[in-house]
Structures are given as C-alpha cells and as structure tokens.
Tab-separated table of C-alpha atoms in Angstrom:
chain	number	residue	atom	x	y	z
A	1	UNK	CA	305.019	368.985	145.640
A	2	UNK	CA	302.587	366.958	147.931
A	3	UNK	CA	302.240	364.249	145.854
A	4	UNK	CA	306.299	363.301	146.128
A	5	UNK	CA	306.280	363.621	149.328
A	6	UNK	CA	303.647	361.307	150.121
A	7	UNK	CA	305.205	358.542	148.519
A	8	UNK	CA	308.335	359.389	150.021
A	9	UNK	CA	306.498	358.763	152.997
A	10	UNK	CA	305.322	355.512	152.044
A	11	UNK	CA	308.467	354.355	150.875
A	12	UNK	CA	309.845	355.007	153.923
A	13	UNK	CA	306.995	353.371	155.625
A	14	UNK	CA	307.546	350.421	153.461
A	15	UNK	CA	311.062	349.842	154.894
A	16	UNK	CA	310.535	350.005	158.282
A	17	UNK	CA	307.488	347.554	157.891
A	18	UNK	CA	310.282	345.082	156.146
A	19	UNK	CA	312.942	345.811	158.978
A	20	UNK	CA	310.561	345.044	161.610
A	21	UNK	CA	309.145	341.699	159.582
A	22	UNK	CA	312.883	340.561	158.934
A	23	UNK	CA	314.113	341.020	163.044
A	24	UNK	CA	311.270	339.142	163.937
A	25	UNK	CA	311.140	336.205	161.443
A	26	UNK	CA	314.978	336.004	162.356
A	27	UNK	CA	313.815	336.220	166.405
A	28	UNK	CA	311.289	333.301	166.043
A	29	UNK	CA	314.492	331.333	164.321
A	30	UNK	CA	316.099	331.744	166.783
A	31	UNK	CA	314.141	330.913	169.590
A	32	UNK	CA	312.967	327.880	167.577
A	33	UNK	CA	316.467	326.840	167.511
A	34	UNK	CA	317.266	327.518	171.147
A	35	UNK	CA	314.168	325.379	172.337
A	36	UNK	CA	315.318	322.549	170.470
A	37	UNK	CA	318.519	322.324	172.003
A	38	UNK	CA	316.998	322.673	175.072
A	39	UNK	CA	314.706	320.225	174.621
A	40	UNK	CA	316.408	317.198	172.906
A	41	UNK	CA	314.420	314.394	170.695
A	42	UNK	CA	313.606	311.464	173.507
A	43	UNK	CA	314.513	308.185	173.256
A	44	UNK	CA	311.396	306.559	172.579
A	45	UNK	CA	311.011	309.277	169.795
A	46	UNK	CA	313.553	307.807	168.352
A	47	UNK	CA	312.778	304.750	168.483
A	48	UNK	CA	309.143	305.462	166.818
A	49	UNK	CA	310.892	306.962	163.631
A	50	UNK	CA	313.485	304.352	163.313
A	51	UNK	CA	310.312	302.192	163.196
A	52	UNK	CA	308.584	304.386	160.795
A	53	UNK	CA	311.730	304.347	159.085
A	54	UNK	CA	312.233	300.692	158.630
A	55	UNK	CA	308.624	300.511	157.376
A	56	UNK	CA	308.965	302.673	154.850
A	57	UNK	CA	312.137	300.966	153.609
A	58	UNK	CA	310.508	297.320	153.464
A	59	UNK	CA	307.636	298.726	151.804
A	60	UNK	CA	309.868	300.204	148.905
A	61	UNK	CA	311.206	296.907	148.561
A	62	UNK	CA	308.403	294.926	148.694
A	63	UNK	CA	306.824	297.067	146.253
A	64	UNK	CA	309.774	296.956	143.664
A	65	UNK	CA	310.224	292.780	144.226
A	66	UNK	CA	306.357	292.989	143.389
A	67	UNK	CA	306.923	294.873	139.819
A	68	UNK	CA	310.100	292.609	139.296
A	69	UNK	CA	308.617	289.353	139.810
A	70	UNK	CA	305.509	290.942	137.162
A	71	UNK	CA	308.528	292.064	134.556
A	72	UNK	CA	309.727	288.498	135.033
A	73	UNK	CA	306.343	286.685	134.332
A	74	UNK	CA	306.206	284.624	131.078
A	75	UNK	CA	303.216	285.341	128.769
A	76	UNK	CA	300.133	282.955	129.186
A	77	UNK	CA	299.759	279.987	126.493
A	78	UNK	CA	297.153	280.750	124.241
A	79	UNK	CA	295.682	277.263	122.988
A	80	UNK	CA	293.390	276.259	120.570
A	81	UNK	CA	290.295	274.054	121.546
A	82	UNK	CA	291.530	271.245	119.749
A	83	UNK	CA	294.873	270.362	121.473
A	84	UNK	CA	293.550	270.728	125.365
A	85	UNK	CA	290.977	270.046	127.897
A	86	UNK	CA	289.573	271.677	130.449
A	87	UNK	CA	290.467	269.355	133.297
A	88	UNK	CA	294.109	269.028	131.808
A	89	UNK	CA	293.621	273.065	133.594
A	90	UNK	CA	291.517	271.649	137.063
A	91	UNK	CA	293.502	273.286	140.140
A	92	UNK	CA	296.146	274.390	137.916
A	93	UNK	CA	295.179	277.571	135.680
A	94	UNK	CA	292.204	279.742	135.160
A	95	UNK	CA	290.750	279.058	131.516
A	96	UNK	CA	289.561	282.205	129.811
A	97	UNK	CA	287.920	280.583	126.403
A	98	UNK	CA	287.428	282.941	123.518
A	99	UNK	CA	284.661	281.361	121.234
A	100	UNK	CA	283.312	282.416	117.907
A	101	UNK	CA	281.908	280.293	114.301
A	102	UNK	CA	284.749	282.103	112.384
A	103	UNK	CA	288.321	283.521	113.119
A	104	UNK	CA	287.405	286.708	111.227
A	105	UNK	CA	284.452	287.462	113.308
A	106	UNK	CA	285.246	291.078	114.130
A	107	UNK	CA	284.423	290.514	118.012
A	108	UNK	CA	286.714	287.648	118.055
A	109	UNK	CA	289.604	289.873	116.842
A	110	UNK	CA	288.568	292.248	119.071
A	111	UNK	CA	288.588	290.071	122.181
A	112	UNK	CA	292.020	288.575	121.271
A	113	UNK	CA	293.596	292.309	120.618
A	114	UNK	CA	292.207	293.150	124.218
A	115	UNK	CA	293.892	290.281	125.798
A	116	UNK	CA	297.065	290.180	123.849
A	117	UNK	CA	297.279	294.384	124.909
A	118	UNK	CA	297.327	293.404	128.727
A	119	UNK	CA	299.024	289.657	128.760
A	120	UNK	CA	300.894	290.259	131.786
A	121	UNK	CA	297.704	290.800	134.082
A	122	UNK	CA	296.340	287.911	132.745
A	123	UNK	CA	299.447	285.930	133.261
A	124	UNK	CA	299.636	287.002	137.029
A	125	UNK	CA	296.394	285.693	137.433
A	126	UNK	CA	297.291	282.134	136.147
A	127	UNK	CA	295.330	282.516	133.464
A	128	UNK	CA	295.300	280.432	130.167
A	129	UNK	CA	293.719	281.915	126.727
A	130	UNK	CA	291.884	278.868	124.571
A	131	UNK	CA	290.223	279.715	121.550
A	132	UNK	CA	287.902	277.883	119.467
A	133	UNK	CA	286.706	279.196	116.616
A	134	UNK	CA	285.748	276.145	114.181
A	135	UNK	CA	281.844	275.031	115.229
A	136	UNK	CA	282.608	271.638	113.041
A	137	UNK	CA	285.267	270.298	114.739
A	138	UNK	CA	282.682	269.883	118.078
A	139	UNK	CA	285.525	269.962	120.579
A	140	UNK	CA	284.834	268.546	124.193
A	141	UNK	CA	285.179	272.365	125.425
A	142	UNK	CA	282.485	273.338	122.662
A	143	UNK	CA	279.996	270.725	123.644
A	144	UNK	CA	280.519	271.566	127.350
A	145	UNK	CA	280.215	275.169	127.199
A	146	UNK	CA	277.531	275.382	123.971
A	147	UNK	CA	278.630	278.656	122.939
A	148	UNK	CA	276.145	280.458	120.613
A	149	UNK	CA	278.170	282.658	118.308
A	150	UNK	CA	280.347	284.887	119.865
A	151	UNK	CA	281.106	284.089	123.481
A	152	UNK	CA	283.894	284.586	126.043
A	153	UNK	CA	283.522	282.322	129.420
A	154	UNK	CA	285.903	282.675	132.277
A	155	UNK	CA	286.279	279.817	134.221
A	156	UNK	CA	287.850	279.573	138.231
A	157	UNK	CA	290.697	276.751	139.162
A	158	UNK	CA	288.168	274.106	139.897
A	159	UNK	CA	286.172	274.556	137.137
A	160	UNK	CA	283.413	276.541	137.423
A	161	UNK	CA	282.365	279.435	135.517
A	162	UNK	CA	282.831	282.795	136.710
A	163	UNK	CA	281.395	285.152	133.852
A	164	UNK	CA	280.139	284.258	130.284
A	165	UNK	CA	279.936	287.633	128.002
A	166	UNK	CA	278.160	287.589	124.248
A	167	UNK	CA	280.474	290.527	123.527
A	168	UNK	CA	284.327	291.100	124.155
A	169	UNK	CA	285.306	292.401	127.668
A	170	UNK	CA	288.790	294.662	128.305
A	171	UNK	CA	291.299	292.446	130.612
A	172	UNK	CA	290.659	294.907	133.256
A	173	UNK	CA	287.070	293.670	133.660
A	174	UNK	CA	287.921	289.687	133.033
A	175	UNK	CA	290.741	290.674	135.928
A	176	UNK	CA	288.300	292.230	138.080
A	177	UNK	CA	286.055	289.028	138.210
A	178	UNK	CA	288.581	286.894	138.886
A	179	UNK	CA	290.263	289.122	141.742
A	180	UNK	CA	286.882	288.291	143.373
A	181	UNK	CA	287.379	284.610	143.773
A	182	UNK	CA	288.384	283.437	147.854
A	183	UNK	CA	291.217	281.235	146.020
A	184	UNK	CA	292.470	284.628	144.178
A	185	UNK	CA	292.211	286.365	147.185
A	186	UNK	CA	294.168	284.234	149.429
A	187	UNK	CA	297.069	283.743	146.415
A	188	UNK	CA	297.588	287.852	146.722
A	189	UNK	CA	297.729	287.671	150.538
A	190	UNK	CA	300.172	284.554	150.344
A	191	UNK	CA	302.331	286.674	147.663
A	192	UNK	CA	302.616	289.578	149.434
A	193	UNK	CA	303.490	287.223	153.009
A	194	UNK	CA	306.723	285.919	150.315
A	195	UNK	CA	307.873	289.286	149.381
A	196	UNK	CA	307.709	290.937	152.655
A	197	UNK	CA	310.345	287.881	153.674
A	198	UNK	CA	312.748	287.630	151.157
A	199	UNK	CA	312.401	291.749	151.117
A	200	UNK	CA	313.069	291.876	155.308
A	201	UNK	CA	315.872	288.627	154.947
A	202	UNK	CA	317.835	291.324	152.323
C-alpha cells in the first residue's frame, strides 16, 4: 500500500510542476508582448531593415541573372589545329590545346571527355578547345608549342602560356588557373558591376 501511494504523490507532484511551468511561460508572453507595445520599433530601425531588406532582394536577383546568363551561354568551338591559329584567338579567347600523336591515345579521350563533361565553365571563361592530334601535318600551333606526346597547354588572351600538363587535367583545375589571371579577375568584377545594374534598374 506504500508503494501506490508514493506515486500518487508524484503524480500529483508532476502536475503542479506543469501548472506552475505553463502560468509562467504564458506570464513571460505576456510581458514580452506588453514591452513591445510599449516600446515601438524606431525609425531608424526601420530604416536599417528596409536596407537589409533591399540587399537581400538585389542579391537574389543578381544571383539568379548570374545562373541565367550561364544557362544561356553557347558551348565553346572545339577546333582542330589545322583550320586556326593562335593569333586568329590574340585578345579574343583563351586557347586550351589538347595535343596527342594519335586520336585514340587513351589520355587524349580522356582529356576531351573531361572537357566536354563541364563545357559551360569553360565557355564562361572564353575559352576555345583546339586539338591536334596528327604529328605529320606540322601545324603552326604544333611547331610553336612542340608538344611531346600527350600534352594539354592553356594559353591567356595575349598569348602566353598559363599551364602545360603531360597528363589530362579535370576543367575544375584548367578553370582554377585561369581564374588566376588579373584580366580574368577584372572580367568577374566587371560582370558582377552589369548584373547588379540591370538587377537594381528591374
């Protein structure tokens, strides 16, 4: 019989702990209330989240006009060796040349899978894909680069090189090394300065 009516006790306990927790959650609830109506947001609160606010809203946009004007890039030309030259590219693209001595080389396959799996970074980058993969037809691009094998050579706007790999590199590297470039750097900034207007003039 003492057993029962301990946890009758504790039951009971139980419920007045919850009574008491309730009347004072609802007490602080109420007081929280009543000091906000007694003390009103200011004006120059206001003013600092309709800031806030508008920031956040041209951000959204400019981030969206950035993905739209990606989705609305055309894929970069992939050339062969023999129908272009490198200064036809001077100022105008970034060259990234694949080279191998045979089309079936498996690291030339490789290479061209790579960049055909990530176009549209390359293509944001204003880059242009040659390949060259015939040793006998001695193209101008072959006898200024003098690839051995194998090679893959990136190459800025005004011509000079930027990387040259004896193995096949994943876009995200051949985008990393040209994100590096001052000209690169300055195209980004002048991008984002064109978004942010025609995101604002909306």
């Amino acid at each position: 019989m003492i057993r029962p009516l301990r946890q009758r006790g504790l039951q009971s306990h139980g419920r007045v702990t919850i009574r008491l927790t309730l009347k004072f959650s609802w007490s602080a609830v109420g007081w929280g209330c009543a000091e906000t109506l007694r003390h009103p947001i200011s004006d120059s609160m206001k003013a600092l989240l309709q800031i806030a606010f508008s920031a956040l809203t041209l951000a959204l946009a400019t981030s969206g006009a950035l993905r739209a004007a990606e989705d609305a890039l055309p894929d970069p030309p992939v050339l062969s060796a023999e129908e272009t030259a490198l200064d036809d590219w001077i100022w105008q693209k970034r060259p990234v040349l694949v080279f191998a001595d045979n089309p079936a080389d498996p690291r030339f396959i490789e290479q061209m899978e790579l960049i055909e799996e990530r176009m549209d970074a390359l293509v944001l980058r204003d880059v242009v894909v040659i390949t060259d993969t015939d040793p006998a037809a001695r193209t101008d691009i072959r006898r200024k680069l003098r690839p051995r094998g194998f090679m893959l050579v990136v190459l800025a706007k005004d011509g000079t090189i930027v990387i040259r790999k004896p193995a096949p590199w994943d876009v995200r590297e051949i985008s990393r090394s040209i994100d590096k470039l001052p000209l690169r750097q300055q195209e980004i900034r002048d991008r984002r300065d064109v978004l942010r207007r025609e995101a604002a003039a909306q």
